[in-house]
C-alpha cells in the first residue's frame, strides 16, 4: 500500500481540472444548470417530478409534485389507504404497464409475482452464503449478476423476455436483501442466522417483516407503513442517478442483470440511496450534544454548527434537508410524515417524533438565514424514512436495500422505455482541456 499511496500522490495532480474551466466552457456539472435545473437528457412517460408553477408568466417555486404515469402520488396513496389494502404491487403494475389494473388484472399480477418469488435451487447456499459481504447492496449486486447464469435466456433483450426478467427481479429482491443480511450476520458478525422463505399469501411489505423476524410477527400498521415507504420510493423520474444509469447501460444493448447491477451500484452511494443512513447518524450525534430535546436554542446552535462544518461529519450539511428539485415541499416527505406519528405512538417513540418535527422546522430557518440559496429548502423523504425503518426494527444495513426493493419497479419501467424508444447508445461529449505534450524517450525522462 505504501507504493500505491506514492503512485496516487504522483497521479492526482494530473487529474485536477481548474474549476473556472467548467464555467468558461459552459459545462453543466452534475448535468445541472447553475440555478439547479437539470439538463434535459431524455423524455419519459413513467413519472414526473416538478416543483414550480407559472404565475404571471414567471416560473416560481411551488409545492412539490410527484406523478406516477400522470397520476399524483397523493391520489394513489389515498386510493389504497382508503380501502385498507397494500399498494406496492398495484404501483409496480402501474409503472410497468402504464395504467392502473382492474381487480382481476391485479389479482393475476400478484399471482405472477408469487410464482417468481422462489430463488433457484441451491442459490442460497451456492451464491448468497458464499463470500458474504458486510454491505448488503454489494451482496444484492453479486446475486443479480449470478441470476444471469440461472436464466435460460439471459441475454435475450426482446420485450417479453425483459418484462419477465423484471417481474422476476421485483419478486426476488426482498429475499436477496434479507437472506444476504442474515448471511452477513452469521458469517461476518458471529450472530445467529435464520432463513424463512416468503409466504405466498403475504404482500411484499409483509414478507419483508415476516422474513426478518424470528417469530414472523408484525402489526398491520407496521406492514402498512413499510408498504407506504415502498410506494414512495418506487420511482422518481428519469433524471435521478440510478434511473439515468439504467437508461445509459440499457442503451448499450446489454442484458437486464448487468443493467440492474449497475443501478444497484449507483443507488448504494450516500448521495443517493444511502442518504437516510446519514440522517440517522446525524440524529444520533445530535442527541449526544443536545440531551434536552425541547431546548430549541441548543438545537438551533447545533444546526448552525453543522452548516459551519463544525459538527458531525464536518460536511457542512444538514442531512435530510434540501433536494435537487423540490424547494417548498417534497410530496413523499409530506405523505410519510402524516403517517409516521401514528407509528411513533404505537412504538412509544412520540417524543423522538417531536424531535424530528422540531429539527425539520428549525433547519429550514437556519439554512435560509445562513446560506445563500437560489430556491427554498424543505425536508426530503430521507429525513423520515430512516426513522420509520428503525421503529420497525429494521437494521441500518437494510435501509438502502429496502430502497432498492422499491426502486426496482421504476428501474424496470425505465429499462423497457429505453429499449422501446431509443436506438442509439448514450454517449455524452467531454471536452479535453489537457495541454499538448511531446513524447519524451525513456532514456531522456
XYZ file of C-alpha atoms in Angstrom:
445
model
C 0.000 0.000 0.000
C 2.921 2.373 0.547
C 3.793 2.132 -3.148
C 0.149 2.557 -4.101
C -0.049 5.685 -1.907
C 3.032 7.095 -3.657
C 1.575 6.341 -7.085
C -1.688 8.013 -6.113
C 0.085 11.140 -4.851
C 2.014 11.315 -8.120
C -1.072 10.808 -10.288
C -3.550 13.091 -8.522
C -2.316 16.456 -9.914
C -2.674 15.117 -13.462
C -6.418 14.625 -12.918
C -7.236 18.027 -11.463
C -9.217 20.450 -13.644
C -9.434 24.153 -12.891
C -12.933 24.875 -11.608
C -13.237 28.056 -13.698
C -12.971 25.977 -16.870
C -16.398 24.476 -16.172
C -17.898 27.974 -16.359
C -15.751 29.021 -19.310
C -16.893 26.110 -21.460
C -20.444 26.107 -20.028
C -20.178 22.545 -18.773
C -23.174 21.622 -16.617
C -21.562 19.922 -13.627
C -23.720 17.041 -12.485
C -25.802 17.755 -15.618
C -27.416 20.644 -13.759
C -27.547 24.361 -14.562
C -26.247 26.860 -12.016
C -29.849 27.511 -10.944
C -30.276 23.817 -10.159
C -32.367 22.835 -13.160
C -31.442 19.538 -14.718
C -30.106 19.416 -18.263
C -32.731 17.713 -20.408
C -31.243 14.371 -21.426
C -34.325 12.448 -22.469
C -38.090 12.029 -22.432
C -40.221 9.761 -20.243
C -43.856 8.882 -19.624
C -43.144 6.925 -16.443
C -43.180 9.653 -13.828
C -42.945 13.406 -13.412
C -41.197 15.423 -10.718
C -41.929 19.157 -10.517
C -41.534 21.964 -8.004
C -42.545 25.131 -9.867
C -45.602 26.799 -11.335
C -46.173 29.661 -13.770
C -47.537 32.851 -12.177
C -47.981 35.966 -14.317
C -45.748 34.459 -16.939
C -42.934 33.719 -14.472
C -41.792 30.385 -13.119
C -41.922 30.418 -9.313
C -41.360 27.759 -6.602
C -44.403 25.678 -5.681
C -45.297 22.660 -3.595
C -43.542 19.607 -4.988
C -45.429 17.188 -7.199
C -44.708 13.547 -7.989
C -46.841 11.781 -10.570
C -46.657 8.093 -11.498
C -47.901 7.665 -15.082
C -49.621 11.041 -14.800
C -51.421 10.291 -11.517
C -50.479 12.374 -8.427
C -48.823 10.254 -5.740
C -51.282 11.642 -3.165
C -54.238 10.182 -5.086
C -52.543 6.820 -5.495
C -51.767 6.580 -1.783
C -55.262 7.712 -0.827
C -56.687 5.062 -3.130
C -55.235 2.062 -1.324
C -55.204 3.622 2.153
C -58.942 4.359 1.936
C -59.665 0.719 1.140
C -57.145 -0.551 3.722
C -55.123 -2.586 1.238
C -51.431 -2.806 0.452
C -50.451 -0.697 -2.532
C -46.937 -1.548 -3.681
C -47.896 -4.394 -6.023
C -50.503 -2.142 -7.639
C -47.860 0.573 -8.125
C -45.466 -1.933 -9.712
C -48.230 -2.850 -12.189
C -48.917 0.831 -12.912
C -45.262 1.652 -13.564
C -44.635 -1.423 -15.721
C -47.896 -1.453 -17.677
C -48.623 2.274 -17.855
C -52.148 2.069 -16.442
C -53.909 1.082 -13.245
C -55.069 -2.546 -13.128
C -58.632 -3.750 -12.813
C -59.328 -6.048 -9.870
C -58.860 -9.250 -11.877
C -55.704 -7.908 -13.534
C -54.220 -7.020 -10.150
C -55.041 -10.451 -8.738
C -53.454 -12.128 -11.772
C -50.356 -9.933 -11.491
C -49.977 -10.675 -7.779
C -50.153 -14.369 -8.637
C -47.368 -13.925 -11.167
C -45.214 -12.140 -8.572
C -45.798 -15.043 -6.185
C -44.845 -17.578 -8.865
C -41.489 -15.841 -9.329
C -40.673 -15.422 -5.612
C -38.683 -18.604 -5.204
C -34.949 -18.351 -5.780
C -33.262 -21.037 -7.928
C -32.319 -24.340 -6.308
C -29.262 -24.074 -4.054
C -28.972 -20.318 -4.763
C -28.901 -19.565 -1.054
C -26.064 -21.933 -0.249
C -24.275 -21.632 -3.585
C -24.358 -17.847 -4.053
C -25.695 -15.815 -1.123
C -23.771 -17.619 1.606
C -20.532 -17.819 -0.336
C -18.278 -14.822 0.280
C -20.941 -12.772 2.107
C -20.323 -9.028 2.150
C -20.742 -6.642 5.054
C -22.580 -4.368 2.610
C -25.893 -5.865 1.529
C -26.087 -3.699 -1.590
C -22.909 -5.401 -2.839
C -24.427 -8.768 -1.968
C -27.545 -7.919 -3.970
C -25.470 -6.825 -6.971
C -23.492 -10.084 -6.785
C -26.708 -12.080 -6.605
C -28.303 -10.235 -9.518
C -25.288 -10.956 -11.710
C -25.343 -14.598 -10.572
C -29.008 -14.925 -11.599
C -27.808 -14.437 -15.177
C -26.348 -17.950 -15.002
C -29.702 -19.442 -13.938
C -31.734 -17.750 -16.681
C -32.466 -19.881 -19.792
C -32.473 -16.715 -21.952
C -30.273 -14.245 -20.052
C -29.137 -12.085 -22.993
C -32.416 -12.007 -24.895
C -33.476 -8.332 -24.969
C -36.864 -8.933 -26.591
C -39.584 -7.076 -24.695
C -41.484 -10.144 -23.378
C -38.273 -11.647 -22.046
C -37.147 -8.395 -20.426
C -40.613 -7.963 -18.902
C -40.355 -11.490 -17.459
C -36.883 -10.787 -16.064
C -38.029 -7.519 -14.487
C -41.089 -9.032 -12.812
C -38.925 -11.871 -11.542
C -36.402 -9.432 -10.023
C -39.188 -7.420 -8.359
C -40.340 -10.663 -6.734
C -36.901 -11.876 -5.700
C -35.346 -8.649 -4.407
C -36.798 -8.984 -0.860
C -35.260 -12.443 -0.472
C -31.895 -11.314 -1.866
C -31.773 -8.449 0.648
C -32.995 -10.316 3.730
C -31.079 -13.545 3.092
C -27.965 -11.522 2.271
C -28.309 -9.734 5.601
C -28.774 -12.999 7.504
C -25.683 -14.494 5.857
C -23.649 -11.413 6.740
C -24.766 -11.574 10.368
C -23.792 -15.253 10.645
C -20.523 -15.441 8.695
C -19.103 -11.959 9.369
C -20.606 -10.972 12.730
C -20.919 -14.330 14.533
C -24.673 -13.875 15.033
C -27.477 -16.378 14.676
C -28.933 -16.887 11.226
C -32.458 -17.898 10.325
C -33.884 -18.241 6.837
C -37.635 -18.024 6.317
C -38.905 -18.307 2.769
C -41.506 -15.724 1.710
C -45.115 -16.623 2.404
C -47.104 -16.626 -0.872
C -50.180 -15.337 0.968
C -48.449 -12.130 2.099
C -47.736 -8.829 0.355
C -44.138 -7.799 -0.413
C -44.086 -5.429 2.580
C -45.491 -8.089 4.905
C -42.967 -10.635 3.655
C -40.014 -8.352 4.412
C -41.098 -8.146 8.056
C -42.072 -11.835 8.149
C -38.670 -12.960 6.818
C -36.717 -10.550 9.042
C -38.265 -11.505 12.372
C -37.606 -14.871 14.052
C -41.251 -15.146 15.113
C -42.531 -13.812 11.779
C -44.948 -11.470 13.565
C -45.786 -7.846 12.794
C -48.681 -5.448 13.251
C -50.947 -4.239 10.496
C -49.716 -0.662 10.976
C -46.073 -1.753 10.704
C -46.709 -3.511 7.397
C -48.773 -0.604 6.032
C -46.017 1.916 6.863
C -43.379 -0.220 5.171
C -45.676 -0.684 2.170
C -46.114 3.103 2.007
C -42.332 3.578 2.044
C -42.005 1.140 -0.873
C -44.652 3.059 -2.827
C -42.998 6.437 -2.196
C -39.557 5.125 -3.220
C -40.700 3.122 -6.255
C -39.898 5.777 -8.850
C -38.697 9.367 -9.087
C -38.272 10.496 -12.678
C -35.664 9.591 -15.264
C -33.167 12.150 -14.006
C -32.235 10.540 -10.702
C -28.813 8.927 -10.732
C -29.819 5.259 -10.702
C -32.657 5.621 -13.241
C -30.318 7.507 -15.568
C -27.801 4.693 -15.051
C -30.463 2.231 -16.231
C -31.006 4.288 -19.395
C -27.270 4.632 -20.083
C -26.461 0.953 -19.551
C -29.583 -0.283 -21.363
C -28.675 1.869 -24.374
C -25.535 -0.224 -24.853
C -27.696 -3.275 -25.586
C -26.549 -5.266 -22.568
C -28.650 -7.683 -20.521
C -31.130 -6.937 -17.729
C -28.940 -8.356 -14.957
C -25.939 -6.193 -15.859
C -28.216 -3.166 -16.059
C -29.803 -3.715 -12.647
C -26.429 -4.466 -11.029
C -25.180 -1.104 -12.323
C -28.266 0.628 -10.894
C -27.631 -1.003 -7.519
C -24.088 0.357 -7.566
C -25.468 3.839 -8.201
C -28.123 3.637 -5.501
C -25.601 2.447 -2.926
C -23.902 5.847 -2.832
C -24.528 8.068 0.229
C -25.552 10.934 -2.085
C -28.386 8.773 -3.424
C -29.909 5.747 -1.695
C -27.689 5.886 1.371
C -28.877 9.349 2.418
C -31.298 8.180 5.133
C -28.426 6.435 6.915
C -26.614 9.765 7.146
C -29.782 11.298 8.622
C -29.917 8.612 11.316
C -26.230 9.013 12.168
C -26.653 12.795 12.345
C -29.557 12.461 14.778
C -27.564 10.129 16.995
C -24.827 12.762 17.128
C -27.419 15.473 17.830
C -28.839 13.535 20.775
C -25.388 13.353 22.359
C -24.886 17.113 22.067
C -28.488 18.150 22.840
C -29.861 15.873 25.580
C -32.777 18.244 26.191
C -34.861 17.703 23.052
C -37.133 20.620 23.905
C -34.316 23.181 24.151
C -34.777 24.873 20.778
C -31.897 27.289 21.348
C -29.467 24.393 21.789
C -30.912 22.574 18.758
C -30.619 25.725 16.671
C -26.966 26.215 17.660
C -26.207 22.584 16.841
C -27.708 23.007 13.371
C -25.749 26.220 12.807
C -22.611 24.305 13.746
C -23.419 21.674 11.125
C -23.636 24.344 8.442
C -20.271 25.756 9.537
C -18.764 22.294 9.196
C -18.058 22.121 12.925
C -20.216 19.157 13.868
C -20.986 15.546 12.985
C -19.016 14.686 9.810
C -17.851 18.262 9.099
C -19.527 18.202 5.685
C -21.394 21.476 6.194
C -24.685 19.676 5.506
C -27.879 19.105 7.456
C -28.810 15.691 6.118
C -32.405 15.136 5.057
C -32.865 18.823 4.267
C -32.922 20.083 0.709
C -33.462 18.413 -2.641
C -32.181 18.848 -6.185
C -35.717 19.601 -7.445
C -38.077 20.284 -4.545
C -37.916 23.578 -2.692
C -41.270 24.277 -0.992
C -42.039 20.638 -0.137
C -41.189 17.061 -1.057
C -44.570 15.316 -1.549
C -43.114 11.999 -0.399
C -41.936 13.513 2.889
C -45.298 15.214 3.413
C -47.187 11.942 2.927
C -44.787 9.893 5.037
C -44.774 12.384 7.902
C -48.579 12.230 8.112
C -48.344 8.512 8.985
C -45.085 8.460 10.970
C -46.711 9.948 14.052
C -49.151 7.003 14.210
C -46.294 4.508 14.233
C -44.341 6.565 16.779
C -47.343 6.400 19.131
C -47.588 2.616 18.697
C -43.854 2.221 19.336
C -43.632 4.646 22.266
C -41.412 6.988 20.242
C -43.631 10.072 20.192
C -41.011 12.265 21.892
C -38.475 11.351 19.220
C -41.021 12.103 16.500
C -41.460 15.545 18.031
C -37.676 15.981 17.924
C -37.654 15.217 14.202
C -40.512 17.648 13.583
C -38.742 20.369 15.578
C -35.429 19.864 13.770
C -37.239 19.984 10.420
C -38.775 23.352 11.323
C -35.580 24.827 12.784
C -33.374 23.554 9.960
C -35.407 25.473 7.388
C -34.892 28.675 9.375
C -31.184 28.111 9.953
C -30.413 27.231 6.323
C -32.403 30.196 5.000
C -30.640 32.597 7.358
C -27.115 31.259 6.929
C -26.867 30.105 3.325
C -27.274 31.891 0.013
C -29.733 29.634 -1.761
C -31.384 30.114 -5.132
C -34.544 28.329 -4.032
C -36.298 27.327 -0.840
C -35.350 24.340 1.254
C -37.520 21.542 2.597
C -37.241 18.151 4.248
C -36.837 15.328 1.750
C -38.170 11.785 2.063
C -34.901 10.560 3.621
C -35.489 12.794 6.638
C -38.214 10.489 7.990
C -37.730 7.153 6.205
C -34.768 6.029 8.316
C -36.727 6.838 11.476
C -39.575 4.656 10.199
C -37.246 1.753 9.424
C -35.668 1.948 12.855
C -39.077 1.929 14.561
C -39.857 -1.176 12.501
C -36.774 -2.817 13.996
C -35.002 -2.996 10.650
C -31.194 -2.849 10.854
C -29.407 0.097 9.271
C -27.654 -2.333 6.915
C -31.027 -2.872 5.204
C -32.078 0.779 4.811
C -30.640 1.184 1.309
C -31.559 -2.366 0.203
C -35.196 -1.570 1.066
C -34.882 1.472 -1.179
C -33.660 -0.925 -3.899
C -36.583 -3.312 -3.285
C -38.870 -0.370 -4.065
C -36.887 1.252 -6.884
C -36.505 -1.938 -8.942
C -40.063 -1.134 -10.061
C -39.021 2.190 -11.560
C -35.753 0.813 -12.944
C -37.673 -1.921 -14.761
C -40.010 0.603 -16.355
C -37.091 2.791 -17.450
C -35.296 -0.190 -18.995
C -38.354 -1.101 -21.044
C -38.796 2.544 -22.069
C -35.183 2.789 -23.266
C -35.392 -0.445 -25.240
C -38.656 0.591 -26.920
C -37.829 4.175 -27.828
C -34.095 4.636 -28.259
C -31.815 3.177 -30.895
C -28.566 4.961 -30.048
C -26.056 4.348 -27.302
C -25.978 7.233 -24.808
C -22.607 8.897 -25.293
C -22.333 12.479 -23.969
C -19.447 14.676 -25.077
C -16.492 15.509 -22.842
C -14.206 18.383 -23.807
C -10.495 17.727 -23.341
C -8.650 20.590 -21.639
C -5.299 18.786 -21.451
C -2.227 20.700 -22.613
C -0.431 19.218 -25.672
C 2.835 17.423 -24.842
C 5.706 15.963 -26.840
C 6.739 12.367 -26.385
C 9.994 12.023 -24.394
C 12.068 8.860 -24.953
C 12.513 6.691 -21.864
C 16.245 7.318 -21.539
C 15.692 11.116 -21.552
C 12.961 11.319 -18.871
